[in-house]
Coordinates of C-alpha atoms in Angstrom, one line a residue:
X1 CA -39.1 -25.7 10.2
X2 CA -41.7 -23.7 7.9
X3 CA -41.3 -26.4 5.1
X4 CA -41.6 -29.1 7.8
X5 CA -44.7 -28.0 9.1
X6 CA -46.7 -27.0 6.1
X7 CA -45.9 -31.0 4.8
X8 CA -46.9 -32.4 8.2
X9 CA -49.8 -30.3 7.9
X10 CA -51.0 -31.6 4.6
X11 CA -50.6 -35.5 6.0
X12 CA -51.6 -34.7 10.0
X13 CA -53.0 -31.0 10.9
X14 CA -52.4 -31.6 14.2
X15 CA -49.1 -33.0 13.6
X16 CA -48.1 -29.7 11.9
X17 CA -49.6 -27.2 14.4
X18 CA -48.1 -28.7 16.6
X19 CA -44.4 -27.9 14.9
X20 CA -45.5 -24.6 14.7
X21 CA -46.3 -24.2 18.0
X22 CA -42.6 -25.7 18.9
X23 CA -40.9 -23.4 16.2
X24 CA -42.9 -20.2 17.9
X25 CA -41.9 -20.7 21.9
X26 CA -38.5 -21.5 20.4
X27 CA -38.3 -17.9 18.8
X28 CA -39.6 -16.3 21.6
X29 CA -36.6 -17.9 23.9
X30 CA -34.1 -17.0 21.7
X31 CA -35.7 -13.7 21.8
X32 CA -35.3 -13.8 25.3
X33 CA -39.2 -12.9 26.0
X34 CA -40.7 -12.2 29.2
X35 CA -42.9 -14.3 30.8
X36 CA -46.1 -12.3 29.7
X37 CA -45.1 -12.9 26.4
X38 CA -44.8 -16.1 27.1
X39 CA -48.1 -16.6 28.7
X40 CA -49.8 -14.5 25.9
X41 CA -48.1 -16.9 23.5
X42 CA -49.8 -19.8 25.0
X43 CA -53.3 -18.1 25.3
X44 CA -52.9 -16.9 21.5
X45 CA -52.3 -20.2 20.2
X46 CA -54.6 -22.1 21.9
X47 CA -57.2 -19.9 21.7
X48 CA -58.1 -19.5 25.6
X49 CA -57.4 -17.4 28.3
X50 CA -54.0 -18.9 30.0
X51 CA -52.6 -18.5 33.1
X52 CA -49.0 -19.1 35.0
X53 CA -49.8 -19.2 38.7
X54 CA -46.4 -19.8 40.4
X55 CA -46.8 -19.9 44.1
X56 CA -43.4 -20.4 45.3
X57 CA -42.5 -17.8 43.3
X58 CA -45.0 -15.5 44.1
X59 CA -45.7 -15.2 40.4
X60 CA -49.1 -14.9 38.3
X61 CA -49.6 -13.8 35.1
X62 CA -52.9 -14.1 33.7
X63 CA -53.6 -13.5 29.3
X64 CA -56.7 -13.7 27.7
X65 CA -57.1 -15.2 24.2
X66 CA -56.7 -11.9 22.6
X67 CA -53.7 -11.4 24.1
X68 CA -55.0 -8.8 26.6
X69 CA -53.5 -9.6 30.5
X70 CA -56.0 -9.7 32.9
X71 CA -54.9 -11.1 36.0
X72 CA -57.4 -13.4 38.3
X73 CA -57.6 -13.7 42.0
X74 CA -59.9 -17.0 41.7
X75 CA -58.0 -20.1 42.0
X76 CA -57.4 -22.2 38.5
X77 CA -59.9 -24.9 38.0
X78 CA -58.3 -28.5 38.5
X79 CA -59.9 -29.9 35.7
X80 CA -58.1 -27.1 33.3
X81 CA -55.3 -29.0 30.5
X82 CA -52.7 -27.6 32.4
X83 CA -48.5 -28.4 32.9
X84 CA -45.7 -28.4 35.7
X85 CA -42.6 -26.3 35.4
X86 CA -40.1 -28.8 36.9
X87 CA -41.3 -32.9 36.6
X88 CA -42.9 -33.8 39.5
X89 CA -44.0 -30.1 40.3
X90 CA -47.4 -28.7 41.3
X91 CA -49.1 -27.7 38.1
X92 CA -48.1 -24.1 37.5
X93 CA -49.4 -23.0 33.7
X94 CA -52.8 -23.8 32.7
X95 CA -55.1 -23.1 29.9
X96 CA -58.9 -22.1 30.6
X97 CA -60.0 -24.7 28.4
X98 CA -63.6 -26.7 29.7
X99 CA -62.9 -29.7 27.8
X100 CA -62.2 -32.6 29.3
X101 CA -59.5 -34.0 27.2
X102 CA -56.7 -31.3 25.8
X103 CA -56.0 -31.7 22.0
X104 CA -52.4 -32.9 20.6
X105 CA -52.1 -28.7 20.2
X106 CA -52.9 -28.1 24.1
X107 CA -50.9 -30.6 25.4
X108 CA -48.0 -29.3 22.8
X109 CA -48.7 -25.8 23.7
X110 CA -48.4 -26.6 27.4
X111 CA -44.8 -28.4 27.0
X112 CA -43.5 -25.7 25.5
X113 CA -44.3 -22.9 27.3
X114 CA -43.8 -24.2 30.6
X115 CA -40.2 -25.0 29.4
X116 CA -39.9 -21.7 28.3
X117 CA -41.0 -19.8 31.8
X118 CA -39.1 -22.3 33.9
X119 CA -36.2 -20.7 32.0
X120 CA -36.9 -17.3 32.8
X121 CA -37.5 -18.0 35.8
X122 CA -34.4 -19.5 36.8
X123 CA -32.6 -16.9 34.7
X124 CA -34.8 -13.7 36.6
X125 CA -36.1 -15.0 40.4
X126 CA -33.9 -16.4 43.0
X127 CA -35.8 -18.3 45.9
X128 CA -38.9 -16.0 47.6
X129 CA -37.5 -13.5 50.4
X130 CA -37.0 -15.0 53.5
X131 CA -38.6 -13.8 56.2
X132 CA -38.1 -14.7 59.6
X133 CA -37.9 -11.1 61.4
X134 CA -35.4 -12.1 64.1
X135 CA -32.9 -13.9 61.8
X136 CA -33.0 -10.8 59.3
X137 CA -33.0 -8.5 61.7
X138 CA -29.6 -10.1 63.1
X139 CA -28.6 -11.0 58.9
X140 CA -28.8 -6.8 58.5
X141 CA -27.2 -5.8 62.1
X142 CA -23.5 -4.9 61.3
X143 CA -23.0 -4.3 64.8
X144 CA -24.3 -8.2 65.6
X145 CA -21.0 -10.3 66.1
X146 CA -20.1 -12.3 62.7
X147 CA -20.6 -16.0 64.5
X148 CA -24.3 -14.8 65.2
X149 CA -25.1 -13.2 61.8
X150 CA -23.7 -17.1 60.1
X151 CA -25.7 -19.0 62.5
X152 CA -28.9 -16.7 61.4
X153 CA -27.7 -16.8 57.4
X154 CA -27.6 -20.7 58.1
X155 CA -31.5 -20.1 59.8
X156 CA -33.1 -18.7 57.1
X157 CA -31.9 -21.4 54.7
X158 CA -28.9 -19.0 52.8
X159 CA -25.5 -20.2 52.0
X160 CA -23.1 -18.1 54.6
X161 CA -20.9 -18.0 51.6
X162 CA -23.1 -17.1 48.8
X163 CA -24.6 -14.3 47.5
X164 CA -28.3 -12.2 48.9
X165 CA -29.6 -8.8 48.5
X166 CA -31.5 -7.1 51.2
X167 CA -35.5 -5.4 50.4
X168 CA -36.2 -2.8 52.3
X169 CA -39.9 -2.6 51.5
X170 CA -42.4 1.2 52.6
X171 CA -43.9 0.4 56.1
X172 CA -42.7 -3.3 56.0
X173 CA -40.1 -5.5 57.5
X174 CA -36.7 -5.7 56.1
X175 CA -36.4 -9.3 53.6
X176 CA -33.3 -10.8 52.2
X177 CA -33.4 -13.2 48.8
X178 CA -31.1 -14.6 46.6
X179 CA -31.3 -13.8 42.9
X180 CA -33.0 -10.8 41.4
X181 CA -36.3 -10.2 40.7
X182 CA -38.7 -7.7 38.1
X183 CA -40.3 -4.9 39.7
X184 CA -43.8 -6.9 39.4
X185 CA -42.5 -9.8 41.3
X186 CA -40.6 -8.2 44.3
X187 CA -43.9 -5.9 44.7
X188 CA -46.2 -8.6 44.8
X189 CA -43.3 -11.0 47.5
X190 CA -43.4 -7.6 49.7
X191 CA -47.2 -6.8 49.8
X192 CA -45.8 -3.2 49.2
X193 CA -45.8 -0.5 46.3
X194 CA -42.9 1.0 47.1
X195 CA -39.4 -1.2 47.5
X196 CA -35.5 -0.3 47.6
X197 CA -33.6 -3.3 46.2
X198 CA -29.8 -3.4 47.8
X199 CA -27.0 -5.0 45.4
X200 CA -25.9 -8.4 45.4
X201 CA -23.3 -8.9 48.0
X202 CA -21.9 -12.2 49.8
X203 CA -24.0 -13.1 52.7
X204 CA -22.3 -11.7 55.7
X205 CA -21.8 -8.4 53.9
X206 CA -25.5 -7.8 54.0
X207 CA -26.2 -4.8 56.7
X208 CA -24.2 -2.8 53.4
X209 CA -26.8 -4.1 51.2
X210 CA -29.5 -3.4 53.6
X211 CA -28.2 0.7 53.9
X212 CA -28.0 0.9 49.8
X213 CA -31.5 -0.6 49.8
X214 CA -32.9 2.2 52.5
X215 CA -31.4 4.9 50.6
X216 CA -33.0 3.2 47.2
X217 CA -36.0 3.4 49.3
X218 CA -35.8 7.3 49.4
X219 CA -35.7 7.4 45.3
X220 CA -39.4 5.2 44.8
X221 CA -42.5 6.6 44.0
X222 CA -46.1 5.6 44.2
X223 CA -46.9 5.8 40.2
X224 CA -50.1 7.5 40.4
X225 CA -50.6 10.9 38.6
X226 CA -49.4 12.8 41.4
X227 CA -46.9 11.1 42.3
X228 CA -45.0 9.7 39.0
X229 CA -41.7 7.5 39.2
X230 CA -41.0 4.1 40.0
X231 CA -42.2 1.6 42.4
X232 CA -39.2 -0.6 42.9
X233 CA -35.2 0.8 42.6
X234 CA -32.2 -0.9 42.5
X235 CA -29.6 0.5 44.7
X236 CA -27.1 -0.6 42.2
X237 CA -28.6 1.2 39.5
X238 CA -28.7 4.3 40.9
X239 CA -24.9 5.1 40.2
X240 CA -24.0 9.1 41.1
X241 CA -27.5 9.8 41.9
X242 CA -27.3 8.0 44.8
X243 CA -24.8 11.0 46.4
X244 CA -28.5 13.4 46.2
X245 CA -29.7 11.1 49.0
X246 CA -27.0 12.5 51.4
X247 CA -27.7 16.4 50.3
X248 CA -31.5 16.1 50.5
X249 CA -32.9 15.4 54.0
X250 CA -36.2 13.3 54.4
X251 CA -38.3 16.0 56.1
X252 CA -36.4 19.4 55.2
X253 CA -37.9 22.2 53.0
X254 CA -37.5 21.5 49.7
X255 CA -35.2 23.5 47.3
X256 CA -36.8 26.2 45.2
X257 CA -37.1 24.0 41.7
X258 CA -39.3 21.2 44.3
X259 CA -41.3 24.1 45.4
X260 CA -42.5 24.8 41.8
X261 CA -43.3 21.1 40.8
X262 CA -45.2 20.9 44.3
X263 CA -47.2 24.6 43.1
X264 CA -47.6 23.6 39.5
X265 CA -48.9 20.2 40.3
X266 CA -51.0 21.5 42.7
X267 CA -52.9 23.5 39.8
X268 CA -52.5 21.7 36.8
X269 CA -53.4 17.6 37.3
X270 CA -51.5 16.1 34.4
X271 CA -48.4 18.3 34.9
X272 CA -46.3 15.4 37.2
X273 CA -47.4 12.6 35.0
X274 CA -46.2 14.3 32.0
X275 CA -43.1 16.1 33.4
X276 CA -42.0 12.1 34.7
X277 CA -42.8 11.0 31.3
X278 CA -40.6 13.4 29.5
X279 CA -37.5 12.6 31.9
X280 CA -38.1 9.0 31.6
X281 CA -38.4 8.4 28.0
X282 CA -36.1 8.7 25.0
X283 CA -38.2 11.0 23.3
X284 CA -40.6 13.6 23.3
X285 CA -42.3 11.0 21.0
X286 CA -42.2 8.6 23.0
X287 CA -43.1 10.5 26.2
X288 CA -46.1 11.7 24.3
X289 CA -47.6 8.0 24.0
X290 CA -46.2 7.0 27.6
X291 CA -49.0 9.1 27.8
X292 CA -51.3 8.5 25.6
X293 CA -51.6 11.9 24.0
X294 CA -50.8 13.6 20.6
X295 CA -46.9 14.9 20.4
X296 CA -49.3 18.5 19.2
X297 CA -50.6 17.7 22.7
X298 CA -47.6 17.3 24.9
X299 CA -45.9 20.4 23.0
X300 CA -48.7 22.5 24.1
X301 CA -48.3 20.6 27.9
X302 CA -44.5 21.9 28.0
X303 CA -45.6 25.2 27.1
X304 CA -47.7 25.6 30.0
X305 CA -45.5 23.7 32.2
X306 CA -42.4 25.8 31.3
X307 CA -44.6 28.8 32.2
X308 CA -45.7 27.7 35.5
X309 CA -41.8 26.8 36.3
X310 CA -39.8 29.5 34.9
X311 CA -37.5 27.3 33.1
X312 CA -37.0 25.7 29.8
X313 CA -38.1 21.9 29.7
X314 CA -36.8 21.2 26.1
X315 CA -33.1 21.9 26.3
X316 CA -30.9 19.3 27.5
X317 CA -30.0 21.5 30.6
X318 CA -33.6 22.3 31.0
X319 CA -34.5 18.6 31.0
X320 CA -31.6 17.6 33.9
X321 CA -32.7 20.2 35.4
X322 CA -36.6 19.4 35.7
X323 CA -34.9 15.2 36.3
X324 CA -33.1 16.3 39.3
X325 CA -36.1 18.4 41.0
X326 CA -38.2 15.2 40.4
X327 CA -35.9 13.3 42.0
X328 CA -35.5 16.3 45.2
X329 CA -38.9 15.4 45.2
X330 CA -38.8 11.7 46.0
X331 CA -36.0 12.4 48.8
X332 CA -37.3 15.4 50.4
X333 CA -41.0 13.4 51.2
X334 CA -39.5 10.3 51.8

C-alpha cells in the first residue's frame, strides 16, 4: 500500500493521499481503536477540528486538528463536508472545514472514518436506554407477574427473549438497554456521574440484573480529588468484591482503616487522589504519571501517607489492604 501510494502520488497527489488516508483508518480498525482515535484520526489528516455527533446514540466526540479533544456544545454547522454512518442516515461525522466544496482528501477522509465508527459502534453501544418509568419499573419488579413484565418488555421495544442490562443511575430512575456501553457513553445517556451497570441477562430475568446493578452502585465514586474511583461499574466485573457490599452497610460507622483515609484526607488534599492512583495502576510508575508527578514525588507522598495511616502502602499486603479500605469507603457513604 506504501509503494501504491507514493506512485499515485507522483501521477495524482490527491490520488495518493487519498490511499493513505484508506491504508491509515484501515490500521486503526485492525487495531481495534476507539472512537476518539478515530475522530482524532480524521481531524489529523484533514487538518481541522472534527467532530462525531451521534444523537441516537447519545455520542459526541469532538478533536481538534492537533489532535487535542475538545468537546462542543454548539450544534455542527450544515454547511460543514461532513458523512452519515449508515446510508441514508442523518449526517453524524463532520469536519470544521468553511469551504464550500470538500477536497477528493475530505470527502476520502469522511468515508473512512465514518465506516470505521459505525463499526465500533455496533461492536460497543446497543440501542439508547429505554426509559419509560412505568414499563421499567414493572421490567425490574420480580414480584410483578411474568405475563405483565412481557407485555412491558414488548412496550419498551425489547425482545422478551433477548438479552438487556439494567442502569441504576445516582438520584435517577432505573433504565434498561441492550448492548454495553463505555463509561463515557452510559454517563452522558443517564445525565448522571455515578452509574451501576447490571450483567447481561435474558429479558425477563432483569429485576436480578437490576439488584447487581444497585449493589455496583454502592462501589462508584465521583472522580474528584476527594473522592477518587470510578464513575461507572460493572456488576459483572466486580467478581468476589461484590460479597464487601453485604458486610459494609450504607450508613454504619466505618471500620478503623476508613476512619484513617477519612482523617488523612481531611489534612493532606492530594492523599485520596494519590492513594486511588496507586491501587489502580500497574505501577508505582505508572501511578506517579496518573498523576502527573515525579516517581521522587510520589515516593515522598507514600511516606507521608504511610505515616498518617500506620501501615505500609508498598508491600503487596499493604497495598490490598489500603484497596479494600478504599473500597469500605465507597460502600460505607453510599
Amino acid at each position: 500500500m506504501k509503494e501504491l501510494a507514493g506512485r499515485l502520488t507522483a501521477l495524482d497527489p490527491d490520488a495518493g493521499a487519498a490511499v493513505r488516508v484508506i491504508a491509515y483508518f484501515d490500521r486503526l480498525s485492525e487495531s481495534r481503536a476507539g472512537l476518539e482515535a478515530l475522530v482524532r484520526g480524521a481531524a489529523v489528516l484533514a487538518g481541522v477540528p472534527a467532530r462525531l455527533d451521534d444523537a441516537e446514540r447519545r455520542v459526541r466526540v469532538r478533536v481538534e486538528a492537533d489532535g487535542t479533544r475538545r468537546d462542543s456544545g454548539a450544534p455542527p454547522d450544515p454547511g460543514w463536508p461532513s458523512a452519515a454512518l449508515a446510508p441514508g442516515g442523518a449526517a453524524a461525522l463532520w469536519l470544521e472545514r468553511a469551504e464550500a466544496a470538500p477536497s477528493v482528501v475530505d470527502a476520502v477522509i469522511l468515508e473512512r472514518a465514518a465506516g470505521a465508527v459505525r463499526l465500533v459502534l455496533d461492536r460497543t453501544r446497543g440501542r439508547a436506554p429505554v426509559d419509560d418509568p412505568a414499563l421499567v419499573e414493572t421490567v425490574l419488579d420480580a414480584g410483578a407477574p411474568e405475563a405483565a413484565r412481557v407485555h412491558a418488555a414488548r412496550g419498551l421495544g425489547l425482545d422478551p427473549g433477548g438479552t438487556a442490562r439494567a442502569l441504576a443511575p445516582l438520584d435517577g430512575r432505573p433504565l434498561v438497554m441492550t448492548g454495553r456501553a463505555d463509561a463515557e457513553t452510559l454517563t452522558g445517556r443517564t445525565g448522571t456521574g455515578r452509574v451501576g451497570v447490571g450483567p447481561e441477562v435474558p429479558v425477563l430475568d432483569l429485576p436480578r440484573s437490576w439488584a447487581q446493578a444497585r449493589t455496583a452502585l454502592r462501589f462508584t465514586a465521583e472522580g474528584t480529588a476527594q473522592d477518587p474511583g470510578p464513575r461507572v461499574v460493572h456488576a459483572d466485573e466486580l467478581g468476589g468484591v461484590a460479597l464487601l457490599a453485604d458486610l459494609v452497610a450504607p450508613g454504619a460507622q466505618a471500620p478503623p482503616d476508613v476512619r484513617a483515609l477519612e482523617a488523612a484526607g481531611a489534612s493532606t488534599p492530594w492523599l485520596l487522589a494519590t492513594l486511588d492512583a496507586v491501587v489502580s495502576t500497574a505501577s508505582l510508575r505508572a501511578a506517579a504519571a496518573e498523576i502527573n508527578v515525579h516517581h521522587s514525588t510520589l515516593q515522598d507522598r507514600l511516606s507521608h501517607a504511610e505515616h498518617l495511616l500506620g501501615w505500609p502502602l508498598r508491600t503487596p499486603r499493604g497495598r490490598l489492604r489500603l484497596q479494600l479500605a478504599l473500597t469500605m469507603r465507597h460502600l460505607t457513604r453510599s
